[in-house]
């Protein structure tokens, strides 16, 4: 009997490929990233299992072409790139990698918060460009105290909670808004106060986004909310770019409606050097590195292949979108 066929839209760690090759006939795409649609459509038609990444659009057309596909295993916590309804209608199981990347992503959100509020990379750029002319003036390169300020955590799932835990020692007032309110006990543990979405944006000195991207959160952060923010406030996004209306954010930053933004994710990735954000002094940019530590990426690879193998063997996946 021929081995099941597995398609990887990109290379993973060697140990992962080795494990897969013991069991399956494995095809790993190399070259243009993301894998071009035409090639994806052709390769998926023969595949029993797929390993994909957050930028691969596993849409209706791809799934309709996937006549033998039983499992999609995404190397990410986000699964907004997969047409869940369509996959479900084809009885395709979907695995993903939550939990293992919570700490790394929360660390990055806090790093971006500190960077934006204390203008660290802005200073770094200034020095590299030879523009550090004056030293230590009363008003030079001033940022904002962290202690005593209010953080607004938008989305209090795994990552939002991990951000709250990290922020407690900084002495910030912690507020949050989420679809589901925490229990009294959890609110007490995190010292977090539930507020309306409007109040989150109105009263926070920094808002950090930790909601998943869905049709309900598509561009939910737009001029309506940005206008409510304090002129001294900052916006941090390590979730998905399309949660923010980028045109509105650019307008808000240019017209000093808010003080700064630190962004790890964008509407279209990667962004080029001519993007408006690149030209703006009060924006910190990161190349979608929320989960990008060697330890975390290795754990993600382990779970990705286990999800795939278990799914194909009819066992319970480590993390399944269908059942979580
Ligand atoms: C994910 O896994 O969805 C994250 O965006 C990675 O940083």
PDB file of N, CA, C and O in Angstrom, residues 17 56 58:
ATOM      1  N   UNK A  17      10.837  16.988   9.906  1.00  0.00           N
ATOM      2  CA  UNK A  17      10.789  16.402   8.553  1.00  0.00           C
ATOM      3  C   UNK A  17      11.152  14.908   8.631  1.00  0.00           C
ATOM      4  O   UNK A  17      10.524  14.060   8.004  1.00  0.00           O
ATOM      5  N   UNK A  56      -0.463  31.237   4.473  1.00  0.00           N
ATOM      6  CA  UNK A  56      -1.025  30.407   3.392  1.00  0.00           C
ATOM      7  C   UNK A  56      -2.550  30.512   3.425  1.00  0.00           C
ATOM      8  O   UNK A  56      -3.154  30.172   4.449  1.00  0.00           O
ATOM      9  N   UNK A  58      -5.713  29.044   2.969  1.00  0.00           N
ATOM     10  CA  UNK A  58      -6.343  27.743   2.713  1.00  0.00           C
ATOM     11  C   UNK A  58      -7.843  28.016   2.586  1.00  0.00           C
ATOM     12  O   UNK A  58      -8.635  27.816   3.511  1.00  0.00           O
TER      13      UNK A  58
END
